[in-house]
PDB file of C-alpha atoms in Angstrom:
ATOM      1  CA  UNK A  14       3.977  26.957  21.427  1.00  0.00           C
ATOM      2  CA  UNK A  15       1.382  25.018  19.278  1.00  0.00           C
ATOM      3  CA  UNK A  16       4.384  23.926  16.904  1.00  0.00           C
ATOM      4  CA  UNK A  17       6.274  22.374  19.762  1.00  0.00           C
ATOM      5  CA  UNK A  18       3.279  20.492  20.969  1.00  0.00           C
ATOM      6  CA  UNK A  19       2.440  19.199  16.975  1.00  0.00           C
ATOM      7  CA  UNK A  20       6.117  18.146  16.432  1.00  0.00           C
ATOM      8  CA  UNK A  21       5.792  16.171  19.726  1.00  0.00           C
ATOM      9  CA  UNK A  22       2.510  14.489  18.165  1.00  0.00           C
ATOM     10  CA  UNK A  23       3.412  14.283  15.029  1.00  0.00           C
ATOM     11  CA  UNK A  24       6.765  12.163  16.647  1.00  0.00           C
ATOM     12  CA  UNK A  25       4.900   9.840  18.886  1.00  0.00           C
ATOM     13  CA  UNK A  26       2.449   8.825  15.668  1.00  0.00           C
ATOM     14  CA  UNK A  27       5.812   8.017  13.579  1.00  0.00           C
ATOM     15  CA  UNK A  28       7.172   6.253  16.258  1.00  0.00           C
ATOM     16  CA  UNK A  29       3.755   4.359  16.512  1.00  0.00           C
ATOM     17  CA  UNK A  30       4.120   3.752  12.946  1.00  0.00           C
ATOM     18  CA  UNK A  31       7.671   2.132  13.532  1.00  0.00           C
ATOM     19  CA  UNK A  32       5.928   0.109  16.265  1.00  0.00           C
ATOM     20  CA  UNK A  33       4.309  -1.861  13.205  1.00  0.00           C
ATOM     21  CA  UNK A  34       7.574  -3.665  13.002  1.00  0.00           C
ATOM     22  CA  UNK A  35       7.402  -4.969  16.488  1.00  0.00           C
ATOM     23  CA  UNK A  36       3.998  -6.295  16.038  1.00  0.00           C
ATOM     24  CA  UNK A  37       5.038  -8.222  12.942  1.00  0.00           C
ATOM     25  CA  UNK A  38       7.647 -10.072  15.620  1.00  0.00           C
ATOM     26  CA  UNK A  39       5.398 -10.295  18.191  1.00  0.00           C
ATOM     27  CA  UNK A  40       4.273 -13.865  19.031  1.00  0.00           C
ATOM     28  CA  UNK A  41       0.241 -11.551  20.099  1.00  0.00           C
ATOM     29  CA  UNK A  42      -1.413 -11.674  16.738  1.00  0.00           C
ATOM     30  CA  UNK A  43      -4.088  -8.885  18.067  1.00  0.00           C
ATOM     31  CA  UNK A  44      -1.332  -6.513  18.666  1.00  0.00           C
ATOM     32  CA  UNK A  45      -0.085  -6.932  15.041  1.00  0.00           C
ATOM     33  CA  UNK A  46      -3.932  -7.218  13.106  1.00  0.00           C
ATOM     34  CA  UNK A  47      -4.163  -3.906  15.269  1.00  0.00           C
ATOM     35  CA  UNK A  48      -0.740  -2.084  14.388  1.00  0.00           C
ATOM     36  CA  UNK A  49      -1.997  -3.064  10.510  1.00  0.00           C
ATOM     37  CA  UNK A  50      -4.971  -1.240  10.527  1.00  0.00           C
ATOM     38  CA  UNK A  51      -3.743   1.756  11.827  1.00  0.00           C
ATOM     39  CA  UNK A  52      -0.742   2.514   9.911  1.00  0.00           C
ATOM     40  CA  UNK A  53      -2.541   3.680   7.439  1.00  0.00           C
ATOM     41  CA  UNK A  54      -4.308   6.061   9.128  1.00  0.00           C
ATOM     42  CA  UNK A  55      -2.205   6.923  11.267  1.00  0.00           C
ATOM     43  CA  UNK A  56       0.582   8.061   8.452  1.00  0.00           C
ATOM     44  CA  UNK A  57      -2.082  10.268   6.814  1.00  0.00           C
ATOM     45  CA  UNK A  58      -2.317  11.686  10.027  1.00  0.00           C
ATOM     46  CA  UNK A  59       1.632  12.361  10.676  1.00  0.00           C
ATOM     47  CA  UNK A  60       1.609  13.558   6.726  1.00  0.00           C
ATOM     48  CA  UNK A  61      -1.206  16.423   7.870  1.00  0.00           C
ATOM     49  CA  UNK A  62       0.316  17.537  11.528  1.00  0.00           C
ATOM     50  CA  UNK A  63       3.458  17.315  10.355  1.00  0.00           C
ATOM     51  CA  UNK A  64       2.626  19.929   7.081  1.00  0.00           C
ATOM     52  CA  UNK A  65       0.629  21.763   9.821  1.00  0.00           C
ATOM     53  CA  UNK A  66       3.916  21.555  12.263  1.00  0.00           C
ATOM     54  CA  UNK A  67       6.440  22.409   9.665  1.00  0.00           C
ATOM     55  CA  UNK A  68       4.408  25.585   7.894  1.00  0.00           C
ATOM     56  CA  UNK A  69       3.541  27.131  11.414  1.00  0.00           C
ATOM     57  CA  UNK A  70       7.577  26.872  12.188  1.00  0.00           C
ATOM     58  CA  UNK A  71       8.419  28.015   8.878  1.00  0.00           C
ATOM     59  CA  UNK A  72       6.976  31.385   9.388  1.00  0.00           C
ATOM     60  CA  UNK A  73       7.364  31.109  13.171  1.00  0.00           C
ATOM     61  CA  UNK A  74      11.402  30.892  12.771  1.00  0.00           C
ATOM     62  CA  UNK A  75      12.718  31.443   9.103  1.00  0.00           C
ATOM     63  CA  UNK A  76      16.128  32.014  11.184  1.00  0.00           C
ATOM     64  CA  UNK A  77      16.413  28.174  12.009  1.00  0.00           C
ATOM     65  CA  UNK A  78      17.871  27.122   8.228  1.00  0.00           C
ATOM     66  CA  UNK A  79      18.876  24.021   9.823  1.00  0.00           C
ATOM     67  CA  UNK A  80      16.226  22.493  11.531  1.00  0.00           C
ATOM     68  CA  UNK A  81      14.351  23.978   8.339  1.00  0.00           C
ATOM     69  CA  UNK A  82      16.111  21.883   5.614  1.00  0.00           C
ATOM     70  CA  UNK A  83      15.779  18.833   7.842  1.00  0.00           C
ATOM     71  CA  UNK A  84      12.234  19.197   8.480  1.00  0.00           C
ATOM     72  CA  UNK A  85      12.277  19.171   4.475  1.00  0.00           C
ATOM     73  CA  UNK A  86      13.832  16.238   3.971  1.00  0.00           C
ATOM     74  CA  UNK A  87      11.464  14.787   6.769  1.00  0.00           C
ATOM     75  CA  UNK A  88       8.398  15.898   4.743  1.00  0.00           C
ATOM     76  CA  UNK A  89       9.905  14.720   1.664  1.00  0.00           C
ATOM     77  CA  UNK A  90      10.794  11.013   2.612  1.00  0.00           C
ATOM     78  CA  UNK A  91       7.374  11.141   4.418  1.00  0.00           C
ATOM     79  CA  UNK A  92       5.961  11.452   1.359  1.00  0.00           C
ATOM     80  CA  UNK A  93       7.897   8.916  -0.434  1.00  0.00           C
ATOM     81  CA  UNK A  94       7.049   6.390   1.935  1.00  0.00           C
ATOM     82  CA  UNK A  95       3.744   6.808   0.805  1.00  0.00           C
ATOM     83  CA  UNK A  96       4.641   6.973  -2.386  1.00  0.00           C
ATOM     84  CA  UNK A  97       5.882   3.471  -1.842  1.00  0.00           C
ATOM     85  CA  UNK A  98       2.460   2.268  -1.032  1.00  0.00           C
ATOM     86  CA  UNK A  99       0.640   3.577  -3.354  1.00  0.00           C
ATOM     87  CA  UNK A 100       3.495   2.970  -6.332  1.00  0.00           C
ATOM     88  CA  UNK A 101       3.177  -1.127  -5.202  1.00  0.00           C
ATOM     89  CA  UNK A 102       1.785  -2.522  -7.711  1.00  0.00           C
ATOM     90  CA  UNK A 103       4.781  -0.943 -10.433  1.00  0.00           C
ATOM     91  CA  UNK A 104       7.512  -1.701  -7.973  1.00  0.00           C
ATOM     92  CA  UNK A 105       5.899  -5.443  -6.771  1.00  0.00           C
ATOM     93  CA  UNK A 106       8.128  -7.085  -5.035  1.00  0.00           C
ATOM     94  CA  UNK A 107      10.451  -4.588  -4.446  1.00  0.00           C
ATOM     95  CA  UNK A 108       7.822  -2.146  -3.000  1.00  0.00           C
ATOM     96  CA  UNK A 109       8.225  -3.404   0.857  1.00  0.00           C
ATOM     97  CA  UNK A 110      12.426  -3.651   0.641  1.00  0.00           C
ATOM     98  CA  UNK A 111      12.269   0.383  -0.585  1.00  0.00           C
ATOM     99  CA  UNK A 112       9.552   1.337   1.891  1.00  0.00           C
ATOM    100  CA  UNK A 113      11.643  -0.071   4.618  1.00  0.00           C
ATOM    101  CA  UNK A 114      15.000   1.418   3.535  1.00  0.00           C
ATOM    102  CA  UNK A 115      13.023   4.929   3.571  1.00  0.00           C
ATOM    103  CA  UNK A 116      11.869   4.169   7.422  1.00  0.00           C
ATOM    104  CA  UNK A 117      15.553   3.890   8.348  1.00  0.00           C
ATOM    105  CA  UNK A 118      16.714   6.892   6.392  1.00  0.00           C
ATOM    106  CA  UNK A 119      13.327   8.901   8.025  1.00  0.00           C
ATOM    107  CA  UNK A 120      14.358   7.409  11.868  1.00  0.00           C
ATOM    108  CA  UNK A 121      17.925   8.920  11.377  1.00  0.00           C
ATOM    109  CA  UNK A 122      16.915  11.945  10.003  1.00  0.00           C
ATOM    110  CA  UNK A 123      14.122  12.680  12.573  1.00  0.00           C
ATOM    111  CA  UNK A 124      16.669  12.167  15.461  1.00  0.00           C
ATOM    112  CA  UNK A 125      18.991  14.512  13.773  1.00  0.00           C
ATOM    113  CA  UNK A 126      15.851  16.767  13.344  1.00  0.00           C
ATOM    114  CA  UNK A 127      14.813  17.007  16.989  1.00  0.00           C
ATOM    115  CA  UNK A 128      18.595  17.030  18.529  1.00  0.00           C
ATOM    116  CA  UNK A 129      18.858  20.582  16.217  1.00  0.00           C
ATOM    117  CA  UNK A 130      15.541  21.851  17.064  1.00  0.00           C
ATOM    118  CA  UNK A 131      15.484  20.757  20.895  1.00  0.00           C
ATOM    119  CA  UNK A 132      19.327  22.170  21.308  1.00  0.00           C
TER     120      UNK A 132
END
């Protein structure tokens, strides 16, 4: 049961994560100098519930190929988004473009993620 409740946190931090976006739009400059702050955090935070989330379900279930591969592919862009950030200074300008493009790919695939393992 611990799984389901870590995949559930792990979700709500990446879509706080995403939420950095909105700030960046948002005509309240506190909302976005806060959003800033805590990405950083907050994605080392998703990177260790989520490792903690996908090990406990890949003993838990090693039935559920599926939802296995695509929590994978989750951990794997996770950790290219990172990648991104810390790889900044080699890929300058292009850094921000790439890290973006990753967040799409990661929002699709985590819907696709939760609509296997919820169904």
């Amino acid at each position: 049961m611990i799984h389901h409740w870590l995949g559930w946190i792990s979700f709500a931090l990446c879509i706080l994560l995403l939420s950095k976006y909105m700030g960046r739009t948002s005509k309240n400059k506190n909302i976005n100098t806060l959003l800033r702050k805590i990405h950083k955090p907050i994605g080392f935070a998703v990177i260790g519930i989520g490792t903690i989330h996908g090990v406990i379900c890949l003993f838990k279930n090693q039935r559920a190929i599926i939802q296995n591969i695509s929590g994978l592919i989750l951990f794997a862009l996770v950790i290219a988004l990172a990648g991104t950030f810390y790889a900044r200074t080699k890929l300058k300008a292009k850094w921000i473009q790439l890290h973006r493009n990753l967040a799409i790919f990661f929002c699709i695939v985590i819907v696709i993620h939760i609509v296997l393992s919820v169904s």
